[in-house]
Amino acid sequence: MIIMEKVDILGVPVDNTDMEGALARVRELLDGEGVSTVYTPNSEMVVNAAKDGEFMGILKSGDLVVPDGIGIVLASRIYGHPLPERVAGFDLMTRMLDMLAREGRRIFLFGGKPGIAEKAAVNISKIYPGISTKGIRDGYFKDEDVPGIVEQINSSGAEVLFVALGSPKQEKWIANHRERLRVKIAIGVGGSFDVLAGEAVRAPAFFRKAGLEWFYRLVTQPWRAVRMVALPVFVLKVLKDRGRRGKD
Ligand code: UDP
C-alpha cells in the first residue's frame, strides 16, 4: 500500500504527492475495498473548511487529497513542508481518464447543467476511446430525486464516479452517500465537465505553469473576484497559523 505523508494546511491534511504519485494512489484505490474518495482542495475550500466543521471532517476523511490550487502549494512552503507541485483537479481528471481508458474502465458523470455531461461524454469517447461512460446525470436535482440518482449510479456498474456539483456541495454529496454507493472511487471535479464539454476554457499553459491561473480567471471572469478574496485571507491565516505553531 502506498502510505503518503500528509502536510497540514490550516487543519486540512493534504497528501504530499505529485501528479504521478496521485495517479499511482488512484490505481491502488481502484482495486481497494469499498468506496474511496478523492478531493482536490484549493485555498477557498480550505478557508471554508476552517469555518465548516462538517466540510473539514469530510476533507480529513478523503483517501486522496491533492493540492488543486497554487495557494495550497505556497502555504506548504510557508509552513516549511513544501508540496512538490500543484495537482489541479482538471488535470487529475484527464490523467485518470487516460489511465481508465487503457484499462477499459467504466465511469459515470454526475453534475453540470443539463446537456453538459452528455457533451463531455461525447468528447471523452473521442479522446479516450477505451472508456465506457455508463451513465450521465445533470447536477440540478431535488432532494427527492437523490435515491433515484444513487440507484442510477449503482445499477450503471460504473467503477469511477466523477461528481461536478461545485464545492462544497460535491464533497458533501459524496460523503453523505458513500455508504450507499457501489463505485470504487468517487471524486469531486468542480467545473471540469464544462471544460470537457467545450463550454469553458482553461487558462493558457503560460498562466497555469506560472501559478497564475487565478489571475487569468480574475481578468476573464471578474465576477469571481468576490470568491477570490479567499486567497489573501487564506495566506494571512496560514502566516498566523505558522506563527502559532512555531510557539507550540
Ligand atoms: N453545479 C451543479 N449543480 C449545482 C451547482 C453547480 O451541477 O447545484 C455545477 C455547475 O454547473 C458547474 C460546477 O458545478 O459545472 C461548478 O463549477 P465551478 O467552476 O464553480 O466549480 P468550483 O470552482 O466550485 O469547484
PDB file of C-alpha atoms and ligand atoms in Angstrom:
ATOM      1  CA  MET A   1       0.000   0.000   0.000  1.00  0.00           C
ATOM      2  CA  ILE A   2       1.221   3.496  -0.776  1.00  0.00           C
ATOM      3  CA  ILE A   3       1.498   5.411   2.504  1.00  0.00           C
ATOM      4  CA  MET A   4       1.566   9.130   1.841  1.00  0.00           C
ATOM      5  CA  GLU A   5       2.921  11.737   4.173  1.00  0.00           C
ATOM      6  CA  LYS A   6       0.370  14.477   4.875  1.00  0.00           C
ATOM      7  CA  VAL A   7       1.004  18.201   5.034  1.00  0.00           C
ATOM      8  CA  ASP A   8      -1.379  20.016   7.368  1.00  0.00           C
ATOM      9  CA  ILE A   9      -2.748  23.167   5.714  1.00  0.00           C
ATOM     10  CA  LEU A  10      -4.914  25.036   8.260  1.00  0.00           C
ATOM     11  CA  GLY A  11      -6.159  21.692   9.569  1.00  0.00           C
ATOM     12  CA  VAL A  12      -6.689  20.034   6.171  1.00  0.00           C
ATOM     13  CA  PRO A  13      -4.302  17.096   5.669  1.00  0.00           C
ATOM     14  CA  VAL A  14      -3.100  17.300   2.057  1.00  0.00           C
ATOM     15  CA  ASP A  15      -1.196  14.350   0.586  1.00  0.00           C
ATOM     16  CA  ASN A  16       2.442  15.129  -0.074  1.00  0.00           C
ATOM     17  CA  THR A  17       2.390  13.927  -3.653  1.00  0.00           C
ATOM     18  CA  ASP A  18       2.931  14.994  -7.235  1.00  0.00           C
ATOM     19  CA  MET A  19       0.666  14.013 -10.143  1.00  0.00           C
ATOM     20  CA  GLU A  20       2.427  10.683 -10.738  1.00  0.00           C
ATOM     21  CA  GLY A  21       2.083   9.715  -7.090  1.00  0.00           C
ATOM     22  CA  ALA A  22      -1.587  10.716  -7.097  1.00  0.00           C
ATOM     23  CA  LEU A  23      -2.211   8.512 -10.144  1.00  0.00           C
ATOM     24  CA  ALA A  24      -0.426   5.582  -8.509  1.00  0.00           C
ATOM     25  CA  ARG A  25      -2.700   6.023  -5.493  1.00  0.00           C
ATOM     26  CA  VAL A  26      -5.806   6.181  -7.735  1.00  0.00           C
ATOM     27  CA  ARG A  27      -4.637   2.965  -9.377  1.00  0.00           C
ATOM     28  CA  GLU A  28      -4.383   1.341  -5.982  1.00  0.00           C
ATOM     29  CA  LEU A  29      -7.787   2.640  -4.815  1.00  0.00           C
ATOM     30  CA  LEU A  30      -9.424   1.141  -7.925  1.00  0.00           C
ATOM     31  CA  ASP A  31      -8.593  -2.315  -6.629  1.00  0.00           C
ATOM     32  CA  GLY A  32      -9.199  -1.480  -2.974  1.00  0.00           C
ATOM     33  CA  GLU A  33     -12.094  -2.354  -0.695  1.00  0.00           C
ATOM     34  CA  GLY A  34     -15.260  -0.234  -0.570  1.00  0.00           C
ATOM     35  CA  VAL A  35     -15.734   3.292  -1.926  1.00  0.00           C
ATOM     36  CA  SER A  36     -12.666   5.536  -1.899  1.00  0.00           C
ATOM     37  CA  THR A  37     -12.940   9.309  -2.072  1.00  0.00           C
ATOM     38  CA  VAL A  38     -10.706  11.831  -3.820  1.00  0.00           C
ATOM     39  CA  TYR A  39     -10.844  15.565  -3.031  1.00  0.00           C
ATOM     40  CA  THR A  40      -8.925  18.436  -4.603  1.00  0.00           C
ATOM     41  CA  PRO A  41      -8.915  21.404  -2.202  1.00  0.00           C
ATOM     42  CA  ASN A  42      -7.857  24.902  -3.196  1.00  0.00           C
ATOM     43  CA  SER A  43      -7.365  27.808  -0.793  1.00  0.00           C
ATOM     44  CA  GLU A  44     -11.025  28.873  -0.959  1.00  0.00           C
ATOM     45  CA  MET A  45     -12.098  25.371   0.070  1.00  0.00           C
ATOM     46  CA  VAL A  46      -9.609  25.288   2.959  1.00  0.00           C
ATOM     47  CA  VAL A  47     -10.872  28.657   4.232  1.00  0.00           C
ATOM     48  CA  ASN A  48     -14.452  27.296   4.018  1.00  0.00           C
ATOM     49  CA  ALA A  49     -13.454  24.097   5.828  1.00  0.00           C
ATOM     50  CA  ALA A  50     -11.954  26.157   8.661  1.00  0.00           C
ATOM     51  CA  LYS A  51     -15.464  27.637   9.188  1.00  0.00           C
ATOM     52  CA  ASP A  52     -17.496  24.484   8.473  1.00  0.00           C
ATOM     53  CA  GLY A  53     -16.756  21.500  10.708  1.00  0.00           C
ATOM     54  CA  GLU A  54     -18.724  19.077   8.565  1.00  0.00           C
ATOM     55  CA  PHE A  55     -16.732  20.052   5.480  1.00  0.00           C
ATOM     56  CA  MET A  56     -13.444  19.845   7.412  1.00  0.00           C
ATOM     57  CA  GLY A  57     -14.340  16.318   8.594  1.00  0.00           C
ATOM     58  CA  ILE A  58     -15.097  15.304   5.017  1.00  0.00           C
ATOM     59  CA  LEU A  59     -11.778  16.606   3.657  1.00  0.00           C
ATOM     60  CA  LYS A  60      -9.978  14.813   6.515  1.00  0.00           C
ATOM     61  CA  SER A  61     -11.683  11.552   5.569  1.00  0.00           C
ATOM     62  CA  GLY A  62     -10.536  11.669   1.911  1.00  0.00           C
ATOM     63  CA  ASP A  63      -8.459   8.715   0.714  1.00  0.00           C
ATOM     64  CA  LEU A  64      -6.543  11.000  -1.624  1.00  0.00           C
ATOM     65  CA  VAL A  65      -6.437  14.770  -1.069  1.00  0.00           C
ATOM     66  CA  VAL A  66      -4.384  16.733  -3.587  1.00  0.00           C
ATOM     67  CA  PRO A  67      -3.454  20.442  -3.788  1.00  0.00           C
ATOM     68  CA  ASP A  68      -5.646  21.871  -6.549  1.00  0.00           C
ATOM     69  CA  GLY A  69      -4.559  25.465  -6.095  1.00  0.00           C
ATOM     70  CA  ILE A  70      -1.222  27.258  -6.166  1.00  0.00           C
ATOM     71  CA  GLY A  71      -2.258  28.817  -2.815  1.00  0.00           C
ATOM     72  CA  ILE A  72      -2.015  25.403  -1.144  1.00  0.00           C
ATOM     73  CA  VAL A  73       1.477  24.844  -2.555  1.00  0.00           C
ATOM     74  CA  LEU A  74       2.526  28.328  -1.408  1.00  0.00           C
ATOM     75  CA  ALA A  75       1.122  27.634   2.062  1.00  0.00           C
ATOM     76  CA  SER A  76       3.061  24.368   2.295  1.00  0.00           C
ATOM     77  CA  ARG A  77       6.254  26.367   1.646  1.00  0.00           C
ATOM     78  CA  ILE A  78       5.320  28.896   4.325  1.00  0.00           C
ATOM     79  CA  TYR A  79       4.905  26.001   6.781  1.00  0.00           C
ATOM     80  CA  GLY A  80       8.327  24.652   5.737  1.00  0.00           C
ATOM     81  CA  HIS A  81       6.887  21.372   4.374  1.00  0.00           C
ATOM     82  CA  PRO A  82       6.817  22.082   0.644  1.00  0.00           C
ATOM     83  CA  LEU A  83       4.425  20.085  -1.513  1.00  0.00           C
ATOM     84  CA  PRO A  84       6.120  19.092  -4.788  1.00  0.00           C
ATOM     85  CA  GLU A  85       3.603  20.607  -7.211  1.00  0.00           C
ATOM     86  CA  ARG A  86       0.055  21.691  -7.816  1.00  0.00           C
ATOM     87  CA  VAL A  87      -2.172  18.752  -8.802  1.00  0.00           C
ATOM     88  CA  ALA A  88      -5.096  20.541 -10.458  1.00  0.00           C
ATOM     89  CA  GLY A  89      -8.425  18.703 -10.268  1.00  0.00           C
ATOM     90  CA  PHE A  90      -8.979  19.059 -14.013  1.00  0.00           C
ATOM     91  CA  ASP A  91      -5.523  17.666 -14.803  1.00  0.00           C
ATOM     92  CA  LEU A  92      -6.041  14.796 -12.377  1.00  0.00           C
ATOM     93  CA  MET A  93      -9.373  14.000 -14.033  1.00  0.00           C
ATOM     94  CA  THR A  94      -7.895  13.921 -17.541  1.00  0.00           C
ATOM     95  CA  ARG A  95      -4.879  11.842 -16.439  1.00  0.00           C
ATOM     96  CA  MET A  96      -7.308   9.467 -14.723  1.00  0.00           C
ATOM     97  CA  LEU A  97      -9.393   9.245 -17.905  1.00  0.00           C
ATOM     98  CA  ASP A  98      -6.237   8.351 -19.815  1.00  0.00           C
ATOM     99  CA  MET A  99      -5.401   5.602 -17.326  1.00  0.00           C
ATOM    100  CA  LEU A 100      -9.000   4.326 -17.156  1.00  0.00           C
ATOM    101  CA  ALA A 101      -9.189   4.214 -20.969  1.00  0.00           C
ATOM    102  CA  ARG A 102      -6.128   1.991 -21.136  1.00  0.00           C
ATOM    103  CA  GLU A 103      -7.797  -0.384 -18.691  1.00  0.00           C
ATOM    104  CA  GLY A 104     -11.227  -0.251 -20.368  1.00  0.00           C
ATOM    105  CA  ARG A 105     -12.905   1.003 -17.187  1.00  0.00           C
ATOM    106  CA  ARG A 106     -16.490   2.198 -16.621  1.00  0.00           C
ATOM    107  CA  ILE A 107     -17.335   5.737 -15.498  1.00  0.00           C
ATOM    108  CA  PHE A 108     -20.363   7.843 -14.524  1.00  0.00           C
ATOM    109  CA  LEU A 109     -20.584  11.630 -14.980  1.00  0.00           C
ATOM    110  CA  PHE A 110     -22.786  13.368 -12.395  1.00  0.00           C
ATOM    111  CA  GLY A 111     -23.160  17.156 -12.371  1.00  0.00           C
ATOM    112  CA  GLY A 112     -23.205  20.268 -14.505  1.00  0.00           C
ATOM    113  CA  LYS A 113     -26.088  21.964 -16.246  1.00  0.00           C
ATOM    114  CA  PRO A 114     -28.447  19.776 -18.299  1.00  0.00           C
ATOM    115  CA  GLY A 115     -26.723  18.656 -21.501  1.00  0.00           C
ATOM    116  CA  ILE A 116     -23.185  19.402 -20.300  1.00  0.00           C
ATOM    117  CA  ALA A 117     -22.279  15.900 -19.089  1.00  0.00           C
ATOM    118  CA  GLU A 118     -23.634  14.499 -22.383  1.00  0.00           C
ATOM    119  CA  LYS A 119     -21.346  16.806 -24.379  1.00  0.00           C
ATOM    120  CA  ALA A 120     -18.433  15.958 -22.092  1.00  0.00           C
ATOM    121  CA  ALA A 121     -19.131  12.234 -22.585  1.00  0.00           C
ATOM    122  CA  VAL A 122     -19.063  12.608 -26.372  1.00  0.00           C
ATOM    123  CA  ASN A 123     -15.691  14.349 -26.206  1.00  0.00           C
ATOM    124  CA  ILE A 124     -14.361  11.820 -23.681  1.00  0.00           C
ATOM    125  CA  SER A 125     -15.308   8.956 -26.021  1.00  0.00           C
ATOM    126  CA  LYS A 126     -13.365  10.671 -28.844  1.00  0.00           C
ATOM    127  CA  ILE A 127     -10.251  11.455 -26.809  1.00  0.00           C
ATOM    128  CA  TYR A 128     -10.261   8.336 -24.597  1.00  0.00           C
ATOM    129  CA  PRO A 129     -11.932   5.650 -26.742  1.00  0.00           C
ATOM    130  CA  GLY A 130     -11.254   2.827 -24.258  1.00  0.00           C
ATOM    131  CA  ILE A 131     -13.558   4.353 -21.668  1.00  0.00           C
ATOM    132  CA  SER A 132     -17.113   3.235 -21.225  1.00  0.00           C
ATOM    133  CA  THR A 133     -19.378   6.034 -19.923  1.00  0.00           C
ATOM    134  CA  LYS A 134     -22.143   4.019 -18.269  1.00  0.00           C
ATOM    135  CA  GLY A 135     -24.306   6.889 -17.119  1.00  0.00           C
ATOM    136  CA  ILE A 136     -24.916  10.611 -17.006  1.00  0.00           C
ATOM    137  CA  ARG A 137     -26.955  12.847 -14.724  1.00  0.00           C
ATOM    138  CA  ASP A 138     -27.060  16.636 -14.533  1.00  0.00           C
ATOM    139  CA  GLY A 139     -26.360  18.399 -11.257  1.00  0.00           C
ATOM    140  CA  TYR A 140     -29.665  20.222 -10.783  1.00  0.00           C
ATOM    141  CA  PHE A 141     -31.958  17.994  -8.756  1.00  0.00           C
ATOM    142  CA  LYS A 142     -34.367  17.988  -5.795  1.00  0.00           C
ATOM    143  CA  ASP A 143     -33.857  16.100  -2.555  1.00  0.00           C
ATOM    144  CA  GLU A 144     -36.496  13.572  -3.568  1.00  0.00           C
ATOM    145  CA  ASP A 145     -34.500  12.741  -6.732  1.00  0.00           C
ATOM    146  CA  VAL A 146     -31.450  11.624  -4.750  1.00  0.00           C
ATOM    147  CA  PRO A 147     -32.388   7.954  -4.076  1.00  0.00           C
ATOM    148  CA  GLY A 148     -33.067   7.561  -7.816  1.00  0.00           C
ATOM    149  CA  ILE A 149     -29.704   9.128  -8.663  1.00  0.00           C
ATOM    150  CA  VAL A 150     -27.878   6.747  -6.289  1.00  0.00           C
ATOM    151  CA  GLU A 151     -29.760   3.823  -7.859  1.00  0.00           C
ATOM    152  CA  GLN A 152     -28.921   5.059 -11.376  1.00  0.00           C
ATOM    153  CA  ILE A 153     -25.227   5.248 -10.463  1.00  0.00           C
ATOM    154  CA  ASN A 154     -25.190   1.833  -8.781  1.00  0.00           C
ATOM    155  CA  SER A 155     -27.106  -0.001 -11.489  1.00  0.00           C
ATOM    156  CA  SER A 156     -24.841   1.523 -14.174  1.00  0.00           C
ATOM    157  CA  GLY A 157     -21.957  -0.647 -12.986  1.00  0.00           C
ATOM    158  CA  ALA A 158     -19.600   2.353 -13.100  1.00  0.00           C
ATOM    159  CA  GLU A 159     -16.311   1.991 -11.251  1.00  0.00           C
ATOM    160  CA  VAL A 160     -15.414   5.683 -11.093  1.00  0.00           C
ATOM    161  CA  LEU A 161     -17.925   8.425 -10.293  1.00  0.00           C
ATOM    162  CA  PHE A 162     -16.976  11.973 -11.281  1.00  0.00           C
ATOM    163  CA  VAL A 163     -19.081  14.479  -9.318  1.00  0.00           C
ATOM    164  CA  ALA A 164     -19.195  18.053 -10.650  1.00  0.00           C
ATOM    165  CA  LEU A 165     -21.551  19.998  -8.365  1.00  0.00           C
ATOM    166  CA  GLY A 166     -19.112  22.702  -7.253  1.00  0.00           C
ATOM    167  CA  SER A 167     -17.612  22.853  -3.786  1.00  0.00           C
ATOM    168  CA  PRO A 168     -18.575  22.043  -1.016  1.00  0.00           C
ATOM    169  CA  LYS A 169     -21.758  20.570  -2.492  1.00  0.00           C
ATOM    170  CA  GLN A 170     -19.928  17.801  -4.340  1.00  0.00           C
ATOM    171  CA  GLU A 171     -17.759  16.753  -1.384  1.00  0.00           C
ATOM    172  CA  LYS A 172     -20.821  16.724   0.919  1.00  0.00           C
ATOM    173  CA  TRP A 173     -22.830  14.716  -1.597  1.00  0.00           C
ATOM    174  CA  ILE A 174     -20.052  12.147  -1.941  1.00  0.00           C
ATOM    175  CA  ALA A 175     -19.540  11.837   1.824  1.00  0.00           C
ATOM    176  CA  ASN A 176     -23.289  11.614   2.561  1.00  0.00           C
ATOM    177  CA  HIS A 177     -23.821   8.835   0.016  1.00  0.00           C
ATOM    178  CA  ARG A 178     -20.536   6.990   0.331  1.00  0.00           C
ATOM    179  CA  GLU A 179     -22.114   4.113   2.277  1.00  0.00           C
ATOM    180  CA  ARG A 180     -24.798   3.548  -0.345  1.00  0.00           C
ATOM    181  CA  LEU A 181     -22.654   3.892  -3.459  1.00  0.00           C
ATOM    182  CA  ARG A 182     -21.167   0.831  -5.123  1.00  0.00           C
ATOM    183  CA  VAL A 183     -18.449   2.563  -7.162  1.00  0.00           C
ATOM    184  CA  LYS A 184     -14.756   2.112  -6.392  1.00  0.00           C
ATOM    185  CA  ILE A 185     -13.831   5.796  -6.490  1.00  0.00           C
ATOM    186  CA  ALA A 186     -15.868   8.997  -6.146  1.00  0.00           C
ATOM    187  CA  ILE A 187     -14.054  12.247  -6.968  1.00  0.00           C
ATOM    188  CA  GLY A 188     -15.216  15.866  -6.848  1.00  0.00           C
ATOM    189  CA  VAL A 189     -14.193  17.700 -10.029  1.00  0.00           C
ATOM    190  CA  GLY A 190     -15.849  21.165  -9.868  1.00  0.00           C
ATOM    191  CA  GLY A 191     -16.284  22.786 -13.263  1.00  0.00           C
ATOM    192  CA  SER A 192     -14.353  20.102 -15.195  1.00  0.00           C
ATOM    193  CA  PHE A 193     -17.353  18.894 -17.239  1.00  0.00           C
ATOM    194  CA  ASP A 194     -17.814  22.436 -18.579  1.00  0.00           C
ATOM    195  CA  VAL A 195     -14.240  22.364 -19.888  1.00  0.00           C
ATOM    196  CA  LEU A 196     -14.535  18.826 -21.297  1.00  0.00           C
ATOM    197  CA  ALA A 197     -17.818  19.822 -22.959  1.00  0.00           C
ATOM    198  CA  GLY A 198     -16.051  22.735 -24.645  1.00  0.00           C
ATOM    199  CA  GLU A 199     -18.254  25.293 -22.827  1.00  0.00           C
ATOM    200  CA  ALA A 200     -15.473  26.747 -20.672  1.00  0.00           C
ATOM    201  CA  VAL A 201     -11.784  27.174 -21.374  1.00  0.00           C
ATOM    202  CA  ARG A 202      -8.866  26.808 -19.025  1.00  0.00           C
ATOM    203  CA  ALA A 203      -6.205  29.435 -18.620  1.00  0.00           C
ATOM    204  CA  PRO A 204      -3.438  29.217 -21.266  1.00  0.00           C
ATOM    205  CA  ALA A 205      -0.472  26.997 -20.318  1.00  0.00           C
ATOM    206  CA  PHE A 206       1.719  30.028 -19.565  1.00  0.00           C
ATOM    207  CA  PHE A 207      -0.600  31.153 -16.744  1.00  0.00           C
ATOM    208  CA  ARG A 208      -1.022  27.630 -15.391  1.00  0.00           C
ATOM    209  CA  LYS A 209       2.733  26.943 -15.326  1.00  0.00           C
ATOM    210  CA  ALA A 210       3.447  30.296 -13.665  1.00  0.00           C
ATOM    211  CA  GLY A 211       0.882  29.546 -10.947  1.00  0.00           C
ATOM    212  CA  LEU A 212      -1.263  32.406 -12.225  1.00  0.00           C
ATOM    213  CA  GLU A 213      -4.438  30.602 -13.283  1.00  0.00           C
ATOM    214  CA  TRP A 214      -6.293  32.533 -10.567  1.00  0.00           C
ATOM    215  CA  PHE A 215      -5.117  35.832 -12.125  1.00  0.00           C
ATOM    216  CA  TYR A 216      -6.272  34.776 -15.586  1.00  0.00           C
ATOM    217  CA  ARG A 217      -9.670  33.853 -14.155  1.00  0.00           C
ATOM    218  CA  LEU A 218      -9.885  37.134 -12.292  1.00  0.00           C
ATOM    219  CA  VAL A 219      -9.378  39.107 -15.510  1.00  0.00           C
ATOM    220  CA  THR A 220     -11.626  36.946 -17.715  1.00  0.00           C
ATOM    221  CA  GLN A 221     -14.341  36.247 -15.112  1.00  0.00           C
ATOM    222  CA  PRO A 222     -14.322  39.361 -12.880  1.00  0.00           C
ATOM    223  CA  TRP A 223     -17.486  38.173 -11.074  1.00  0.00           C
ATOM    224  CA  ARG A 224     -15.237  35.590  -9.411  1.00  0.00           C
ATOM    225  CA  ALA A 225     -13.413  38.419  -7.617  1.00  0.00           C
ATOM    226  CA  VAL A 226     -15.688  38.062  -4.579  1.00  0.00           C
ATOM    227  CA  ARG A 227     -14.699  34.404  -4.224  1.00  0.00           C
ATOM    228  CA  MET A 228     -11.048  35.247  -4.748  1.00  0.00           C
ATOM    229  CA  VAL A 229     -10.930  37.370  -1.632  1.00  0.00           C
ATOM    230  CA  ALA A 230     -10.428  33.931  -0.073  1.00  0.00           C
ATOM    231  CA  LEU A 231      -6.844  33.826  -1.412  1.00  0.00           C
ATOM    232  CA  PRO A 232      -5.336  36.729   0.596  1.00  0.00           C
ATOM    233  CA  VAL A 233      -7.471  35.713   3.595  1.00  0.00           C
ATOM    234  CA  PHE A 234      -6.036  32.235   3.253  1.00  0.00           C
ATOM    235  CA  VAL A 235      -2.408  33.436   3.094  1.00  0.00           C
ATOM    236  CA  LEU A 236      -2.913  35.627   6.186  1.00  0.00           C
ATOM    237  CA  LYS A 237      -4.452  32.718   8.090  1.00  0.00           C
ATOM    238  CA  VAL A 238      -1.534  30.470   7.110  1.00  0.00           C
ATOM    239  CA  LEU A 239       1.023  33.060   8.268  1.00  0.00           C
ATOM    240  CA  LYS A 240      -0.827  33.378  11.587  1.00  0.00           C
ATOM    241  CA  ASP A 241      -1.080  29.595  11.929  1.00  0.00           C
ATOM    242  CA  ARG A 242       2.641  29.176  11.235  1.00  0.00           C
ATOM    243  CA  GLY A 243       3.415  31.754  13.918  1.00  0.00           C
ATOM    244  CA  ARG A 244       1.154  29.925  16.376  1.00  0.00           C
ATOM    245  CA  ARG A 245       2.673  26.527  15.569  1.00  0.00           C
ATOM    246  CA  GLY A 246       6.159  27.964  15.972  1.00  0.00           C
ATOM    247  CA  LYS A 247       5.299  28.845  19.568  1.00  0.00           C
ATOM    248  CA  ASP A 248       3.864  25.362  20.402  1.00  0.00           C
TER     249      ASP A 248
HETATM  250  N1  UDP B   1     -23.278  22.715 -10.458  1.00  0.00           N
HETATM  251  C1  UDP B   1     -24.214  21.696 -10.439  1.00  0.00           C
HETATM  252  N2  UDP B   1     -25.218  21.760  -9.536  1.00  0.00           N
HETATM  253  C2  UDP B   1     -25.362  22.775  -8.650  1.00  0.00           C
HETATM  254  C3  UDP B   1     -24.392  23.809  -8.653  1.00  0.00           C
HETATM  255  C4  UDP B   1     -23.340  23.744  -9.565  1.00  0.00           C
HETATM  256  O1  UDP B   1     -24.115  20.762 -11.212  1.00  0.00           O
HETATM  257  O2  UDP B   1     -26.313  22.763  -7.869  1.00  0.00           O
HETATM  258  C5  UDP B   1     -22.181  22.636 -11.418  1.00  0.00           C
HETATM  259  C6  UDP B   1     -22.061  23.828 -12.341  1.00  0.00           C
HETATM  260  O3  UDP B   1     -22.914  23.648 -13.453  1.00  0.00           O
HETATM  261  C7  UDP B   1     -20.594  23.798 -12.698  1.00  0.00           C
HETATM  262  C8  UDP B   1     -19.942  23.207 -11.460  1.00  0.00           C
HETATM  263  O4  UDP B   1     -20.991  22.628 -10.703  1.00  0.00           O
HETATM  264  O5  UDP B   1     -20.391  22.920 -13.777  1.00  0.00           O
HETATM  265  C9  UDP B   1     -19.240  24.220 -10.565  1.00  0.00           C
HETATM  266  O6  UDP B   1     -18.284  24.844 -11.258  1.00  0.00           O
HETATM  267  P1  UDP B   1     -17.249  25.830 -10.577  1.00  0.00           P
HETATM  268  O7  UDP B   1     -16.227  26.159 -11.609  1.00  0.00           O
HETATM  269  O8  UDP B   1     -17.979  26.934  -9.883  1.00  0.00           O
HETATM  270  O9  UDP B   1     -16.619  24.832  -9.510  1.00  0.00           O
HETATM  271  P2  UDP B   1     -15.777  25.148  -8.235  1.00  0.00           P
HETATM  272  O10 UDP B   1     -14.859  26.285  -8.589  1.00  0.00           O
HETATM  273  O11 UDP B   1     -16.777  25.475  -7.156  1.00  0.00           O
HETATM  274  O12 UDP B   1     -15.094  23.846  -7.979  1.00  0.00           O
END
